[in-house]
Short mmCIF file of C-alpha atoms and ligand atoms in Angstrom, two decimals:
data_model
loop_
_atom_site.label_atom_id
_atom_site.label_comp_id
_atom_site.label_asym_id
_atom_site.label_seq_id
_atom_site.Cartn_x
_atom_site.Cartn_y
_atom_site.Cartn_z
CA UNK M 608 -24.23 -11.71 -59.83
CA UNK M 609 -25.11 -9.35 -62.94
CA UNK M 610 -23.06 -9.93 -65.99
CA UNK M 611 -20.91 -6.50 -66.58
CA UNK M 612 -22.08 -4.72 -69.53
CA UNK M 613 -20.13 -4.64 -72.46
CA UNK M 614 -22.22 -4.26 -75.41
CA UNK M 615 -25.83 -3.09 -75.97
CA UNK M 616 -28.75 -3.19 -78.76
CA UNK M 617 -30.68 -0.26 -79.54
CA UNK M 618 -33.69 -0.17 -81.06
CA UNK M 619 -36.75 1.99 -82.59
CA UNK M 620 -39.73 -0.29 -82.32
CA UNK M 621 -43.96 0.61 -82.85
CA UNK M 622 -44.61 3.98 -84.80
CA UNK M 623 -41.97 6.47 -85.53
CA UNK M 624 -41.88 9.39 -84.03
CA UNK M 625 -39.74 12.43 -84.29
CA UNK M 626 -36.59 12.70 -81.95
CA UNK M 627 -36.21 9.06 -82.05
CA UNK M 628 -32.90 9.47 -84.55
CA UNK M 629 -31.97 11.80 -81.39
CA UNK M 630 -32.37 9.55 -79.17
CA UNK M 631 -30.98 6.66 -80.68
CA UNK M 632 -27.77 9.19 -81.10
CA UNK M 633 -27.64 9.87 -77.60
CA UNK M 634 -28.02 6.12 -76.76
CA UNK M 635 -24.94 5.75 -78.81
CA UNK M 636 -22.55 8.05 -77.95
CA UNK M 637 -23.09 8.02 -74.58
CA UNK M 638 -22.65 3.86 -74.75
CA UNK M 639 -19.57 4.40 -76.19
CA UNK M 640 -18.52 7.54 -74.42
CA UNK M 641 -18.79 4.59 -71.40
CA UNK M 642 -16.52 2.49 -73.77
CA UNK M 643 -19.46 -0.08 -74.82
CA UNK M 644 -20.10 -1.02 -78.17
CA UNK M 645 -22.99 -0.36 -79.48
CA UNK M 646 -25.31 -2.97 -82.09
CA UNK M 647 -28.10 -1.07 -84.34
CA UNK M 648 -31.18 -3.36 -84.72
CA UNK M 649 -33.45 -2.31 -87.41
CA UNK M 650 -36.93 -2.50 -87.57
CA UNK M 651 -37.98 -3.37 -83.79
CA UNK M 652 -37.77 -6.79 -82.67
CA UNK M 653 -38.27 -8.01 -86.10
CA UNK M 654 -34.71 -7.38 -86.76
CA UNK M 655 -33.41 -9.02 -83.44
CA UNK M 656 -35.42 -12.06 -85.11
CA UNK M 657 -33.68 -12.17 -88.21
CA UNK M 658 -30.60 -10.91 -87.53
CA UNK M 659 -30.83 -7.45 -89.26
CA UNK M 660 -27.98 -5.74 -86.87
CA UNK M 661 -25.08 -3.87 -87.39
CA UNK M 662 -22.25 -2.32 -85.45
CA UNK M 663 -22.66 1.66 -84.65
CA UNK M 664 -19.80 4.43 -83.86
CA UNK M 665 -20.06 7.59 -83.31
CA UNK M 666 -20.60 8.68 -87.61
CA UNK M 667 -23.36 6.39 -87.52
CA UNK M 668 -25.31 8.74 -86.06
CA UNK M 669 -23.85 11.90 -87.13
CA UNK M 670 -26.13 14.38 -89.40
CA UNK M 671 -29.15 12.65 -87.60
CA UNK M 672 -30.61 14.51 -84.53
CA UNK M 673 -32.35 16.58 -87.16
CA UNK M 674 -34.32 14.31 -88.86
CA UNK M 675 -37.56 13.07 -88.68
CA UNK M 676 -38.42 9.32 -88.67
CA UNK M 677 -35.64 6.83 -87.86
CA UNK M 678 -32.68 5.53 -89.30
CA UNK M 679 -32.96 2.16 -87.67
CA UNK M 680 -36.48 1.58 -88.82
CA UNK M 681 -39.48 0.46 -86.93
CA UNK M 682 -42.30 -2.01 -86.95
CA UNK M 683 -44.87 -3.83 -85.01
CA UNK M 684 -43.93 -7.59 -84.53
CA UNK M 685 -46.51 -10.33 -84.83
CA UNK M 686 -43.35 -12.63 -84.40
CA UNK M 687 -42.03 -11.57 -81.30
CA UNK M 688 -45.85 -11.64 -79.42
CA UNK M 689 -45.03 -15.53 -79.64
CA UNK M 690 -42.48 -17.61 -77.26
CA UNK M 691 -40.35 -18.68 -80.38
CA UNK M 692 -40.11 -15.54 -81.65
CA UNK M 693 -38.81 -14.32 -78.54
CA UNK M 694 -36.54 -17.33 -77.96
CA UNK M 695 -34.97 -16.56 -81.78
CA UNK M 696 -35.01 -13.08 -80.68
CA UNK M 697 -32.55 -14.29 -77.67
CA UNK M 698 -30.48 -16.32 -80.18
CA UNK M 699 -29.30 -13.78 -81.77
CA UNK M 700 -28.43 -11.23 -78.85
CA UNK M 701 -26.49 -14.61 -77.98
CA UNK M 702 -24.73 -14.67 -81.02
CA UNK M 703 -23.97 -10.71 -80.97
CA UNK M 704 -23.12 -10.99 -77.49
CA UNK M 705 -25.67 -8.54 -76.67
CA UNK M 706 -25.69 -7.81 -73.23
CA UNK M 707 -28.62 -5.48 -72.76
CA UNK M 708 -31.36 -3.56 -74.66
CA UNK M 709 -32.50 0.00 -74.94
CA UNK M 710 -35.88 -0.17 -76.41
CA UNK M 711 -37.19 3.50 -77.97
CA UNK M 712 -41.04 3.04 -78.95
CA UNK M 713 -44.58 3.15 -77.28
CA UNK M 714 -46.77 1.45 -75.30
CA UNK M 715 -46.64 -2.20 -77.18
CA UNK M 716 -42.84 -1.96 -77.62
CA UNK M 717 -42.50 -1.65 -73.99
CA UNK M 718 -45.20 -4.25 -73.39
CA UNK M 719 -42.89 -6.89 -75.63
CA UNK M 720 -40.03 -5.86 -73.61
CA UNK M 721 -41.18 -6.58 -70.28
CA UNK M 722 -42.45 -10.09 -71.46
CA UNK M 723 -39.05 -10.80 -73.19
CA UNK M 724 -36.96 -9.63 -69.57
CA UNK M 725 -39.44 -11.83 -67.95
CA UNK M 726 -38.29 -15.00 -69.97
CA UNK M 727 -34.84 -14.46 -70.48
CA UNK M 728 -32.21 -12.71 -68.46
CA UNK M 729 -31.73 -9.74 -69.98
CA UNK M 730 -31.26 -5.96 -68.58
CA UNK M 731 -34.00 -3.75 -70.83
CA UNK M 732 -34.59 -0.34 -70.53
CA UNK M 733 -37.13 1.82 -72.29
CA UNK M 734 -37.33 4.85 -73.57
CA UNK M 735 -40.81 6.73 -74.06
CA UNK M 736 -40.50 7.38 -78.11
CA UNK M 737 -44.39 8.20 -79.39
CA UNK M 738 -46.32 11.50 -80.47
CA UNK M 739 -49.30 10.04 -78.45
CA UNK M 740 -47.62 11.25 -75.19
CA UNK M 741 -49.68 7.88 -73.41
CA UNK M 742 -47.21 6.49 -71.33
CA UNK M 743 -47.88 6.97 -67.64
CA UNK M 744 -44.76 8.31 -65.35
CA UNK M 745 -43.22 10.68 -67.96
CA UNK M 746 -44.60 14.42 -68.67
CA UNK M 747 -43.94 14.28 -72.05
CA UNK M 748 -42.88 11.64 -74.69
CA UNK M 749 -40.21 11.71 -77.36
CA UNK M 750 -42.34 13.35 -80.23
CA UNK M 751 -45.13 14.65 -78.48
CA UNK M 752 -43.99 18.31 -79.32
CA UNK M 753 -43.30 18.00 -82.74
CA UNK M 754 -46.52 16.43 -83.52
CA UNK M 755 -48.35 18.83 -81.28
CA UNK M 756 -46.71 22.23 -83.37
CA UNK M 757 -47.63 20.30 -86.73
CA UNK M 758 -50.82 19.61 -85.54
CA UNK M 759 -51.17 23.92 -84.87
CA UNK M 760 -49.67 24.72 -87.97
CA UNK M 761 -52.50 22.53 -89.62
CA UNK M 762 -54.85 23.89 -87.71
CA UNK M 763 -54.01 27.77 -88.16
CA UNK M 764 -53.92 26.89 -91.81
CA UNK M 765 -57.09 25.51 -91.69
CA UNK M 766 -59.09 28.35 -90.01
CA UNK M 767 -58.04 30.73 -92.93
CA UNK M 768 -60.22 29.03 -95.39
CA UNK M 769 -62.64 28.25 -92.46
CA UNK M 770 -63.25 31.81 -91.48
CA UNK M 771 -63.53 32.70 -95.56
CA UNK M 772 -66.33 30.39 -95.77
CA UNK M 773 -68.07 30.52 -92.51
CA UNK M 774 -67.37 26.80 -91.95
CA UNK M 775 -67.23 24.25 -89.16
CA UNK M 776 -64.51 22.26 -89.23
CA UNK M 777 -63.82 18.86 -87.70
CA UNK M 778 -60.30 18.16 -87.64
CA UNK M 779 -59.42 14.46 -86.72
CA UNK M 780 -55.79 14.30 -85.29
CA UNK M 781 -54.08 10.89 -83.93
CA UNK M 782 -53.64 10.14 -80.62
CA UNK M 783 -54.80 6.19 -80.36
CA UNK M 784 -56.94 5.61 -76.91
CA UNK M 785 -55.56 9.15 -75.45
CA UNK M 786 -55.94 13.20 -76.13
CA UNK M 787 -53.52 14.67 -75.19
CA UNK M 788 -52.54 15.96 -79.08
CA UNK M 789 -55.96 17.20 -79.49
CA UNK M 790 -56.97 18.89 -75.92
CA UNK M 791 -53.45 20.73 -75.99
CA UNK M 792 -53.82 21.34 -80.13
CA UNK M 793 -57.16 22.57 -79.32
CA UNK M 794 -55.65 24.98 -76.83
CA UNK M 795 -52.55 26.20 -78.86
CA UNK M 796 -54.42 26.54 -81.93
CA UNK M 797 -57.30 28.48 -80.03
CA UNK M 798 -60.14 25.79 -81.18
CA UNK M 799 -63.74 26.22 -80.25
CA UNK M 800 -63.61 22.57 -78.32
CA UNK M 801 -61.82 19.13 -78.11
CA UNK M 802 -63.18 15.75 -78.35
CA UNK M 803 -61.20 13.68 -76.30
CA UNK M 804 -61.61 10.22 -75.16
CA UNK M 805 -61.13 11.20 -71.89
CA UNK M 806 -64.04 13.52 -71.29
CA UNK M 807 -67.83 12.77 -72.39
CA UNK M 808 -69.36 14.77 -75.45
CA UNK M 809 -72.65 15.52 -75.66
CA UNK M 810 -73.55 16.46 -79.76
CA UNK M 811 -76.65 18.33 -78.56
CA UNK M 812 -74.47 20.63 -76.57
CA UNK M 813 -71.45 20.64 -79.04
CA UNK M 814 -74.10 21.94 -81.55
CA UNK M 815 -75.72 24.30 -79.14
CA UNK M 816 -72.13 25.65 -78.52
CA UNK M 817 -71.04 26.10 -82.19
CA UNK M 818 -74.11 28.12 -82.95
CA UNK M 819 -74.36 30.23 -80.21
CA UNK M 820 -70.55 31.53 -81.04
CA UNK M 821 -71.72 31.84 -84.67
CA UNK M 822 -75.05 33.76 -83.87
CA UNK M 823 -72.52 35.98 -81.49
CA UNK M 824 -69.79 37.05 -83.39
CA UNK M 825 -67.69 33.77 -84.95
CA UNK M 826 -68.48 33.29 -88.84
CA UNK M 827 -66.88 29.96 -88.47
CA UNK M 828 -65.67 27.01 -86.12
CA UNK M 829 -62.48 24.81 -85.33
CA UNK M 830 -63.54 21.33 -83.47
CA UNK M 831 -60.63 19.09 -82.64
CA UNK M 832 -61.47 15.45 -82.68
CA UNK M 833 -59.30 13.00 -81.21
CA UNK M 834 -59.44 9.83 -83.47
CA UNK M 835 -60.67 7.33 -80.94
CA UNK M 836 -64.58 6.16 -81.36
CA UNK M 837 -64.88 7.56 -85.03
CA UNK M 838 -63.25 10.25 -85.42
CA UNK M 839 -64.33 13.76 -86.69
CA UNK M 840 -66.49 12.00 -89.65
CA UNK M 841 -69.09 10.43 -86.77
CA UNK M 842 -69.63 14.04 -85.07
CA UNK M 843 -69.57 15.85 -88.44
CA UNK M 844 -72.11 13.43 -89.52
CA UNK M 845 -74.04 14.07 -86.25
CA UNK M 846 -74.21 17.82 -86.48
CA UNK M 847 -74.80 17.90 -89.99
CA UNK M 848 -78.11 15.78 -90.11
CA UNK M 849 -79.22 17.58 -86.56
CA UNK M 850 -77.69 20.86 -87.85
CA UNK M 851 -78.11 21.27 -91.35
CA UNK M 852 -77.75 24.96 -91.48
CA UNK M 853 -74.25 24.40 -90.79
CA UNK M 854 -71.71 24.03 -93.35
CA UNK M 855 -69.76 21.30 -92.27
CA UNK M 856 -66.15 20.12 -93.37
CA UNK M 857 -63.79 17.07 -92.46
CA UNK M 858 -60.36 17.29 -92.16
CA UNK M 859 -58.19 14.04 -91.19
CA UNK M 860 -54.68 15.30 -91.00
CA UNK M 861 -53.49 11.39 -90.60
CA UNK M 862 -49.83 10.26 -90.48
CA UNK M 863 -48.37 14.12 -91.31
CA UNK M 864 -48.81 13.99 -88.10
CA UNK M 865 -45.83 11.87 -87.71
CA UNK M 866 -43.14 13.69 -89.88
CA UNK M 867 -41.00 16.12 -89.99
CA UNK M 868 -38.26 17.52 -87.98
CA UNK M 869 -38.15 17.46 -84.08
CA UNK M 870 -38.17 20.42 -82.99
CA UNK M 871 -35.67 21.64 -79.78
CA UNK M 872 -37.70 20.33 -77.07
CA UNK M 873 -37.53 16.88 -78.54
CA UNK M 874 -34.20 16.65 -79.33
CA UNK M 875 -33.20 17.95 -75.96
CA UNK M 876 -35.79 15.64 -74.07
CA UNK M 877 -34.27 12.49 -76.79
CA UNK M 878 -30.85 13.44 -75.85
CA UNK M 879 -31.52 13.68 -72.06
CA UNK M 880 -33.36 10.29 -71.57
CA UNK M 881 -30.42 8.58 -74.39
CA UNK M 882 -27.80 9.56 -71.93
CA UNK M 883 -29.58 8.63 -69.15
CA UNK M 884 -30.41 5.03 -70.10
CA UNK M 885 -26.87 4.40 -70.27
CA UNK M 886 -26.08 5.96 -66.73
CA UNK M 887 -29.48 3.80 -65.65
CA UNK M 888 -27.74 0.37 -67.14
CA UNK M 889 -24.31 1.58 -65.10
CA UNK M 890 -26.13 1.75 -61.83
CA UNK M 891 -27.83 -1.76 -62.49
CA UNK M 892 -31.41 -0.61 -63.47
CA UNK M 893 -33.38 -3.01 -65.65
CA UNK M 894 -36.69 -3.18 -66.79
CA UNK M 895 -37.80 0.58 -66.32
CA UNK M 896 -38.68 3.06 -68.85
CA UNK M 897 -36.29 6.93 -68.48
CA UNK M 898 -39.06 9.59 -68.30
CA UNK M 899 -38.83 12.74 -66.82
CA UNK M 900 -41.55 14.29 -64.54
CA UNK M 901 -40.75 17.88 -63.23
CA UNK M 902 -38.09 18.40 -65.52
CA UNK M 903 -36.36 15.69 -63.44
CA UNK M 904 -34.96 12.36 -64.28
CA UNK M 905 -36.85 9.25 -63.52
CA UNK M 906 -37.16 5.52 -63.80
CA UNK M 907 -40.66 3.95 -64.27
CA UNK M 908 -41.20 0.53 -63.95
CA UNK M 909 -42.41 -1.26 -66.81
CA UNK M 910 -45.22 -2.58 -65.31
CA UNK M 911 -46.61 1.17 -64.27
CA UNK M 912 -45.35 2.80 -67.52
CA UNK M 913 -47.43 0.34 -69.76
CA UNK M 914 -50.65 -0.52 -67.15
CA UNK M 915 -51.87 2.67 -65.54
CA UNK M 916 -53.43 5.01 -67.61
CA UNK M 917 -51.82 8.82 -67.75
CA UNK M 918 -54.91 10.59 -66.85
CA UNK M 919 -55.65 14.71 -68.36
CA UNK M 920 -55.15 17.69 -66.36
CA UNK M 921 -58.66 18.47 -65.74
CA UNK M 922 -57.67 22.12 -65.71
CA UNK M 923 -56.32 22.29 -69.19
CA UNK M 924 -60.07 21.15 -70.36
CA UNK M 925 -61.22 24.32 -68.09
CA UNK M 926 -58.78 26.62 -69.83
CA UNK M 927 -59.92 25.28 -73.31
CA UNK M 928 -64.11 25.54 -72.01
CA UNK M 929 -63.31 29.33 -70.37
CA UNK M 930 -60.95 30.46 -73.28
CA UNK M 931 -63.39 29.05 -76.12
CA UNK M 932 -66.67 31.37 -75.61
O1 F6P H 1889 -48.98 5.37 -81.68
C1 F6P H 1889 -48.71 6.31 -82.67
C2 F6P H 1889 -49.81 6.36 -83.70
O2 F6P H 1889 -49.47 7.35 -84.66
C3 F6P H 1889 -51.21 6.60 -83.13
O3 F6P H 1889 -51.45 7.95 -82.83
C4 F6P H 1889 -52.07 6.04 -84.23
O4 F6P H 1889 -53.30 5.59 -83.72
C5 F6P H 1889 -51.27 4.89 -84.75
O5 F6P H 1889 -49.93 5.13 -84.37
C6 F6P H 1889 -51.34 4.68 -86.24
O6 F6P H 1889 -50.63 3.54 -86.56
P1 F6P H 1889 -50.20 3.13 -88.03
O7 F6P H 1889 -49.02 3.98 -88.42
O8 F6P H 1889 -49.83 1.70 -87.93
O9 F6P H 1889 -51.35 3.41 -88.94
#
């Protein structure tokens, strides 16, 4: 029989992203709303492993779904990758009488916590907290959109010293192994293309492209390079040897990327899938990650959230080729 839950951990694990303080409010409140307490681990699994926890209540996460980053902290455990870091990990949800986890990070946090449910018997449940938007089973991730409108507001920025100067820009934004930030940045921000891991780039016909719109009617040109394979300096450097009668710039926007305030579809999508985890751990659920697909709440197996790769909308690199000539 499954032990009744009484209290959970929450935790931000992997790189921050913004809405996670939302989410880890919702996660919260609604635990306690249910009459659980509620333990705050900081900094991932490193702080199940040493004990960095502390009780929350409903002020510990007041003046918080605004801000960027998170208040619990986050990193990437070495530690917990081995068996003894999981068992101490295990100890100390013992000793806190821990009854079940809500995990808030990316693809390795959910990784760890479908190895650590494996060992030991206890109820995890993810939530989808990264601005790479990788996780398969969930339209969108917790900081996806905020990332994404930075990413434009770079970018617009950008193409008023690019058209000044007649310039090509490479702009390298994050995204790990997946494009999703720079296809949709590239769309939003009304780029002339997007390298994306996803889709094969031919420099010869990225070139070709550029030139043609700049012997048409563009002075200048906005490329959006996803950082995978390296990055906007490789293709710059590409174009620029092949090309040189293009004057060629680099821009690496790097972890801005990552800051700032969430905006309202972030919150809302942090506070949904906080609330939800709880109402998943009522009904028994363990081992899934919340995501929601058609504006609908789901539960994604570890397993599929982690393993299969979300794939690209083919059409949105159509709308990006067609809009971009
Ligand atoms: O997963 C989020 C992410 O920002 C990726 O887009 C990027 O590749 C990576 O983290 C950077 O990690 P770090 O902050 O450790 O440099």
């Amino acid at each position: 029989m499954m032990k009744r839950i009484q209290t959970i951990g929450v935790m931000t694990s992997g790189g921050d992203a913004p809405g996670m303080n939302a989410a880890i409010r919702a996660v919260t409140r609604a635990a306690i709303f249910n009459n659980w307490k509620v333990k705050a681990i900081y900094k991932g699994y490193e702080g199940l492993i040493n004990n960095d926890i502390k009780d929350f209540t409903t002020e510990s996460v007041s003046n918080t779904i605004q801000r960027g980053g998170t208040i619990l902290k986050t990193a990437r455990s070495k530690e917990f990758m081995t068996p003894e870091g999981r068992r101490k990990a295990y100890d100390t949800m013992q000793m806190h009488q821990i009854d079940a986890l809500v995990i808030i990070g990316g693809n390795g946090s959910l990784a760890g916590a479908q190895e650590f449910a494996a060992e030991y018997d206890v109820p995890c449940i993810g939530l989808p907290g990264t601005i790479d938007n990788d996780l398969y089973g969930t339209d969108n991730t917790i900081g996806y959109d905020t990332a994404l409108n930075t990413i434009m507001d770079c970018v617009d920025k950008i193409r008023d010293t690019a058209t000044s100067h007649n310039r090509i820009f490479f702009i390298e934004v994050m995204g790990r192994d997946a494009g999703f930030l720079a296809q949709n940045s590239a769309i939003a921000a009304g780029a002339e293309a997007a390298i994306i891991p996803e889709d094969t780039t031919d420099i010869d016909q990225l070139a070709q492209f550029i030139g043609r719109g700049i012997r048409k009617s563009k002075n200048s040109s906005i490329v959006i390079v996803s950082e995978k394979d390296g990055g906007a300096m490789h293709y710059a450097e590409r174009v620029r040897k092949e090309y040189p009668e293009f004057d060629v710039r680099v821009t690496i926007l790097g972890h801005l990327q990552r800051g700032g305030m969430p905006t309202a579809f972030d919150r809302i999508l942090a506070s949904r899938l906080g609330v939800a985890a709880i109402e998943a751990l009522k009904e028994g659920q363990r081992n899934v990650m919340i995501g929601v697909r058609n504006d609908q709440i789901v539960y994604v197996p570890f397993s599929k959230a982690i393993k299969i790769d979300k794939p690209i909308d083919k059409e949105l690199i159509d709308v990006l080729n067609i809009l971009s000539i």
